[in-house]
Coordinates of C-alpha atoms in Angstrom, one line a residue:
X580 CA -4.7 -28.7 -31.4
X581 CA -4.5 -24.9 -31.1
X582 CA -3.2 -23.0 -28.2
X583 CA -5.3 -20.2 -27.3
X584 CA -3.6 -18.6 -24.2
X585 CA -2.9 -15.1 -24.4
X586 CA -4.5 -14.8 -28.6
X587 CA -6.5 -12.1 -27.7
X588 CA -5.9 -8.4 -27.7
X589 CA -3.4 -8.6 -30.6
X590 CA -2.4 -5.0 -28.8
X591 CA -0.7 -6.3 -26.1
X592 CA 1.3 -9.0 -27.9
X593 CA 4.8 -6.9 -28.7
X594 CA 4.3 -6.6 -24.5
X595 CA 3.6 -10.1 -23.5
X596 CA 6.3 -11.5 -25.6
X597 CA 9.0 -9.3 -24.7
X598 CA 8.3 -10.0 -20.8
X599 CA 8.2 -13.7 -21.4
X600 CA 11.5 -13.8 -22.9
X601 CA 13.0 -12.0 -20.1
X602 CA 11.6 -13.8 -17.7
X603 CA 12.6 -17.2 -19.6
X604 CA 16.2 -15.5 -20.3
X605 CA 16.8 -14.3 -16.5
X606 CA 15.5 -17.9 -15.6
X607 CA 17.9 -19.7 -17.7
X608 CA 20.9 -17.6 -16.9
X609 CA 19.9 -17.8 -12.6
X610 CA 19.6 -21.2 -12.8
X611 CA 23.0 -21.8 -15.1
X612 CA 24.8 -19.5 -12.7
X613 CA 24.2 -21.2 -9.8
X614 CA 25.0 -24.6 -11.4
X615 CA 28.3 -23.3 -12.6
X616 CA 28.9 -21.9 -9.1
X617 CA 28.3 -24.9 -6.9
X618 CA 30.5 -27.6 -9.7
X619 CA 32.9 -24.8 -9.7
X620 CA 33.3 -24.3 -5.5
X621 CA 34.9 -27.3 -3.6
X622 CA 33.2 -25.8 -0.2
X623 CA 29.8 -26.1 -2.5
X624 CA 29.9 -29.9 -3.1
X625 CA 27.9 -30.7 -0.1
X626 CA 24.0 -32.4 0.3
X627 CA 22.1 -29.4 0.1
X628 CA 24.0 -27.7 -2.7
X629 CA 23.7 -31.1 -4.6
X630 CA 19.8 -31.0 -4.0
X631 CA 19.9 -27.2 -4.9
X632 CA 21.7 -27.8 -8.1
X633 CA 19.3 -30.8 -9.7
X634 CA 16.5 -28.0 -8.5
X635 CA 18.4 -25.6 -11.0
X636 CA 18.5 -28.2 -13.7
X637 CA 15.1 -29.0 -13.3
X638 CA 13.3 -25.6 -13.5
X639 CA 15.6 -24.6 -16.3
X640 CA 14.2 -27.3 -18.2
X641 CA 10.8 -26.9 -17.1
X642 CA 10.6 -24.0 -18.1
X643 CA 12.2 -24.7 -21.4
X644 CA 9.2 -27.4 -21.7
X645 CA 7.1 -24.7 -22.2
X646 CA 8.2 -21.2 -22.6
X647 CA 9.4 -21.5 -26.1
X648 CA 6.6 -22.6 -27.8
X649 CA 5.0 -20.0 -26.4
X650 CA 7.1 -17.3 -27.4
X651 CA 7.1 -19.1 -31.2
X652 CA 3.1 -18.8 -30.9
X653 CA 3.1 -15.4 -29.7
X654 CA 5.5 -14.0 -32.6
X655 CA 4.5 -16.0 -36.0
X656 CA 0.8 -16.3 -35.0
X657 CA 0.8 -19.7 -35.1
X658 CA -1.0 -21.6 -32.4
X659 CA -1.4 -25.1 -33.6
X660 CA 0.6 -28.2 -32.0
X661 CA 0.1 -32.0 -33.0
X662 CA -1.4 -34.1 -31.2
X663 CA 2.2 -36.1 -30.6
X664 CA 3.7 -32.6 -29.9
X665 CA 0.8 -31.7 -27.4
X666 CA 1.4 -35.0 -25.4
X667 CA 5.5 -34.8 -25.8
X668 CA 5.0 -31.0 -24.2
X669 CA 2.2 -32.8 -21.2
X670 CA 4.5 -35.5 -20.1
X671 CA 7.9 -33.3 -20.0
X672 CA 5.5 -30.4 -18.3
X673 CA 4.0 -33.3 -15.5
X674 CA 7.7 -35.1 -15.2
X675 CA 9.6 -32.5 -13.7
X676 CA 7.1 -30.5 -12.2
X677 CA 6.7 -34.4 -10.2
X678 CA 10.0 -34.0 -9.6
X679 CA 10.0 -30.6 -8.1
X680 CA 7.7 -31.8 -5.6
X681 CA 9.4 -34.8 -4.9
X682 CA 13.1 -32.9 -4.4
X683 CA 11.6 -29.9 -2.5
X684 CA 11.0 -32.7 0.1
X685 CA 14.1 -34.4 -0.5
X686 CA 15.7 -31.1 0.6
X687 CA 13.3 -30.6 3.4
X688 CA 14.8 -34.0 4.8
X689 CA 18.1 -32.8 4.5
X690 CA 18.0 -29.7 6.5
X691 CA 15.8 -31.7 8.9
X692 CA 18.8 -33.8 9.2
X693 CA 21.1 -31.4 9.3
X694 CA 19.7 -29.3 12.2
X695 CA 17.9 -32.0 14.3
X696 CA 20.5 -34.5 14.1
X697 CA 23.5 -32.5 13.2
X698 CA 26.2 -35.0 14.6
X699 CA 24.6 -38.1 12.0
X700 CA 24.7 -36.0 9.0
X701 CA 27.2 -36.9 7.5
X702 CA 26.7 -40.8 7.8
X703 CA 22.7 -40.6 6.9
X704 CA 23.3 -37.7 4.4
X705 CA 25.7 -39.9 2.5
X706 CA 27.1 -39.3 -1.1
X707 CA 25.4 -43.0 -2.1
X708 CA 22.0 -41.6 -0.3
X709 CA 21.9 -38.7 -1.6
X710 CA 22.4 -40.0 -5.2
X711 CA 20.0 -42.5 -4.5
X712 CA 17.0 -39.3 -2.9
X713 CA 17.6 -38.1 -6.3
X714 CA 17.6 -41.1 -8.5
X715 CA 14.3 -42.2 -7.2
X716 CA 13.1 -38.9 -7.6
X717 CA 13.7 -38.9 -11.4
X718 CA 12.1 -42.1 -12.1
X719 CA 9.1 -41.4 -9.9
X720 CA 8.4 -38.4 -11.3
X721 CA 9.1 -40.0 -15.3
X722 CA 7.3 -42.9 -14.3
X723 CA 3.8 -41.5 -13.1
X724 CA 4.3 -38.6 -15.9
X725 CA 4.4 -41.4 -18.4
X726 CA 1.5 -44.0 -17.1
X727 CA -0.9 -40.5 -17.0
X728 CA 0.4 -39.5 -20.6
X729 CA -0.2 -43.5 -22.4
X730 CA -3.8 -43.3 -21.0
X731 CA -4.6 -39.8 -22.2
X732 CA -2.9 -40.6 -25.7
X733 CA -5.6 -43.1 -25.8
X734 CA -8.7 -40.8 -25.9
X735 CA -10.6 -39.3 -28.5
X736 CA -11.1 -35.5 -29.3
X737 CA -14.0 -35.2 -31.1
X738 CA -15.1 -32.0 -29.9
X739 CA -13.3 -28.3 -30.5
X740 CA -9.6 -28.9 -30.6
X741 CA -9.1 -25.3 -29.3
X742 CA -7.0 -25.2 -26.0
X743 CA -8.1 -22.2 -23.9
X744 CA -4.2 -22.3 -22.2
X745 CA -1.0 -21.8 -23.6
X746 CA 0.6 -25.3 -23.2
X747 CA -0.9 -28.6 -23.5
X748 CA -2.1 -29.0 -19.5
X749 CA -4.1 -32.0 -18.5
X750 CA -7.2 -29.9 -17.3
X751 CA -8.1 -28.3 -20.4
X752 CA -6.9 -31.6 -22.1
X753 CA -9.8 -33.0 -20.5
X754 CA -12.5 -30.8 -21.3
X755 CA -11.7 -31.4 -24.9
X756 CA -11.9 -35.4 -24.9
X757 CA -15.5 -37.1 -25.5
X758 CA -13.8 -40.3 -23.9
X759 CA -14.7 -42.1 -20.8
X760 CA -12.5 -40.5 -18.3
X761 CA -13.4 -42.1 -15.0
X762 CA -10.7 -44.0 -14.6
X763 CA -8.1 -41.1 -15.6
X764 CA -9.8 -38.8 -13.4
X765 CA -9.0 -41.7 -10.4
X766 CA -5.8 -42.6 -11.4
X767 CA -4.7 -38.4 -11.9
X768 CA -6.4 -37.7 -7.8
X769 CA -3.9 -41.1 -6.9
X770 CA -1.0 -39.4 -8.7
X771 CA -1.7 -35.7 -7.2
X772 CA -2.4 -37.6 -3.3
X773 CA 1.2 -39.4 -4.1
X774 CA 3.3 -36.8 -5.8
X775 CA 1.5 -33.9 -4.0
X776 CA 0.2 -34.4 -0.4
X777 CA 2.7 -37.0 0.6
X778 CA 5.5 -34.9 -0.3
X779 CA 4.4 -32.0 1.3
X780 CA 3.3 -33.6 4.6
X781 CA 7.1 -34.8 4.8
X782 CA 8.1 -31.3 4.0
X783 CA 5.7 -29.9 7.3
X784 CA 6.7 -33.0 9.6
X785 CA 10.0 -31.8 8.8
X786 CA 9.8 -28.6 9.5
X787 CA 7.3 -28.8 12.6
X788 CA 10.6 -30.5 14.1
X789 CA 12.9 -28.2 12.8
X790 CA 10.9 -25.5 14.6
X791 CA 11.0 -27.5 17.8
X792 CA 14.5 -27.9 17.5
X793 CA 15.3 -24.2 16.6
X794 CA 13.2 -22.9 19.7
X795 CA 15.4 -24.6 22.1
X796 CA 18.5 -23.1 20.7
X797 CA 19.5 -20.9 23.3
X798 CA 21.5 -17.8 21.3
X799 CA 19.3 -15.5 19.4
X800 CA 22.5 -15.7 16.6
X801 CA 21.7 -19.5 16.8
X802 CA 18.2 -19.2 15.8
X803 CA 19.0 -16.5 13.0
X804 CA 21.3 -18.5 11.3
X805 CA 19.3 -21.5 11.0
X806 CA 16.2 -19.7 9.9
X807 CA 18.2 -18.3 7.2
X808 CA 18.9 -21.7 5.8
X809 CA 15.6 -22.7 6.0
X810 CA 13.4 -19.2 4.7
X811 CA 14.7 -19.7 1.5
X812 CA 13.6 -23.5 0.7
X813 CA 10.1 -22.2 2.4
X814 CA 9.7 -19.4 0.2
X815 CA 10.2 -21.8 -2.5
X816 CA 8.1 -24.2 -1.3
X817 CA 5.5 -22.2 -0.5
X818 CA 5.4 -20.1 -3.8
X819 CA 5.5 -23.6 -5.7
X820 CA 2.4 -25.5 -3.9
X821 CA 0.5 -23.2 -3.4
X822 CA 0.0 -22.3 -7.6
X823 CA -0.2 -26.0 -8.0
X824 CA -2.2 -26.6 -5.5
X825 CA -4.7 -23.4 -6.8
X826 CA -5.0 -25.2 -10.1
X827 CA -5.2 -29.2 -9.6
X828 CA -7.0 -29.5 -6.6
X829 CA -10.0 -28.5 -7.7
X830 CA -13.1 -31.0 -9.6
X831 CA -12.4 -30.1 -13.2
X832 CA -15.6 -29.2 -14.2
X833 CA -15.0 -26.1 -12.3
X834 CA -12.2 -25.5 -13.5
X835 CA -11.4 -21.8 -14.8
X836 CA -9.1 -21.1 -17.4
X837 CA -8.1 -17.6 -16.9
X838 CA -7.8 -19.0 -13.4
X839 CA -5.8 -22.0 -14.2
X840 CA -3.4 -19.6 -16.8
X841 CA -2.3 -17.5 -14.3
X842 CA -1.5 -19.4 -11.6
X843 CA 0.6 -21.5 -14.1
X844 CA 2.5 -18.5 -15.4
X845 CA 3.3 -18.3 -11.6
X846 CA 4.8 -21.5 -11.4
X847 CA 6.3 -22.1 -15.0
X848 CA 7.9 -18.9 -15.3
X849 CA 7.4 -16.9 -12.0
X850 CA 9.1 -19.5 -9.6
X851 CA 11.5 -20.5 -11.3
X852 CA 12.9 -17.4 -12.5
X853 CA 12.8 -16.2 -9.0
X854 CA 14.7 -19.4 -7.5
X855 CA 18.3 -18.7 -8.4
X856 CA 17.1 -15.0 -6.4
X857 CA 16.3 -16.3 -3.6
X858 CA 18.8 -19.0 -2.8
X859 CA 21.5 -16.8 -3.8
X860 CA 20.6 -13.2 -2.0
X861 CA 19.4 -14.8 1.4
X862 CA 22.7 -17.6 1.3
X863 CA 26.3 -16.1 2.4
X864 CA 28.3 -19.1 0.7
X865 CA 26.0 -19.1 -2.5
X866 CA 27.3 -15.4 -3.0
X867 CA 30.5 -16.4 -2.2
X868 CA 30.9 -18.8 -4.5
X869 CA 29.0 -16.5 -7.5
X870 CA 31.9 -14.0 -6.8
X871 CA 34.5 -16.7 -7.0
X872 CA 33.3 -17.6 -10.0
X873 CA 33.0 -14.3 -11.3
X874 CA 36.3 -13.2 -10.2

């Protein structure tokens, strides 16, 4: 195949390459920083830092799923990918953005847990639990990543083999195939309902009922500080869906692939690099803990 995002205007290549490698740089080193800090701080080693550390770990090496590649396309000019490569990159890309969704509610249940039922934390947010949220998460995410990825290696591209994207998505994968895809287009709406919809609608029960709970908390200093726990997992949340949710769920014969690039620069390299940002700047103990481990 050949990758066609961002060939034209050879002008503004120098440009696009040097922001996409700080970008991928900043979002390696955020994301390794607040790994270190959380193994490194005994007061860290809790749920949520747990949760917020596999996040780390994940973005780092979603990004790294893609990013590279791109930059290698960008500098030697070379935009072709094997078909094995192309589906290698698809099922990394689809595994642990799965897994995104699936630990964004994962930590929605824990602060859910942790304000609404505050004196049962530490009984339902167990270490064995919480090892188990995440577990699950993993394979879920590997395993519907993988069933989507066997059925699409079965297909046949006897049409262009030009990608109008800059990684091997399943969208423009699609438009490329002259294969039956009836039953991949069912089975991929399944997949997105399942690893989409179902987390976010636990993420929003959550919330509506950390809400309720917040408003009856009598001390404005109360409110503030529990807010301030929660505004950074829903700035996250809400920067991540609503890309994905901008590019997938949409028929894909209208899909648009200037549309569909940008949005997924937003949440391959955008969110990502901005996560370490936000959960370090808006949490007291997360800059704590970076100056510890600086110091």
């Amino acid at each position: 195949f050949l990758l066609l995002g961002f060939s034209e205007h050879p002008e503004h290549w120098p440009l696009r390459f040097g922001l996409f490698l700080g970008m991928y740089l900043v979002t390696v080193l955020g994301n390794l920083l607040i790994i270190l800090a959380i193994g490194s701080d005994q007061h860290l080693h809790t749920p949520m830092y747990f949760f917020l550390a596999n996040l780390s770990f994940i973005d780092t090496c979603f990004s790294s799923t893609i990013v590279p590649k791109l930059l290698v396309n960008i500098q030697t000019q070379d935009h072709t990918i094997s078909h094995t490569g192309c589906l290698v990159q698809m099922y990394f890309f689809m595994a642990l953005a799965l897994l995104d969704d699936f630990l964004l509610a994962v930590m929605a249940y824990d602060r859910y847990v942790a304000i609404c039922l505050p004196l049962h934390y530490t009984t339902i947010m167990c270490p064995q639990r919480c090892l188990l949220l995440v577990t699950t998460s993993w394979l879920c995410g590997h395993f519907l990543a993988f069933s989507l990825t066997l059925l699409m290696s079965q297909f046949s591209f006897c049409a262009s083999h030009s990608i109008q994207h800059f990684f091997c998505d399943l969208l423009p994968l699609l438009r490329l195939t002259c294969s039956d895809t009836h039953v991949f287009h069912i089975m991929m709406f399944s997949e997105a309902a399942l690893s989409g919809v179902v987390p976010l609608t636990c993420v929003l029960v959550s919330y509506v009922h950390i809400v309720h709970t917040i408003l009856r908390v009598p001390s404005a200093g109360g409110k503030h500080r529990v807010f301030s726990t929660c505004g950074s997992h829903l700035s996250v949340v809400t920067l991540f869906y609503g890309t994905v949710f901008l590019v997938y769920f949409q028929p894909s014969s209208s899909y648009s692939a200037d549309t569909g690039m940008v949005a997924s620069v937003m949440y391959t390299m955008v969110t990502p690099m901005l996560n370490p940002f936000i959960y370090s700047l808006r949490n007291r103990d997360m800059k704590g803990a970076l100056w510890r481990l600086f110091g």
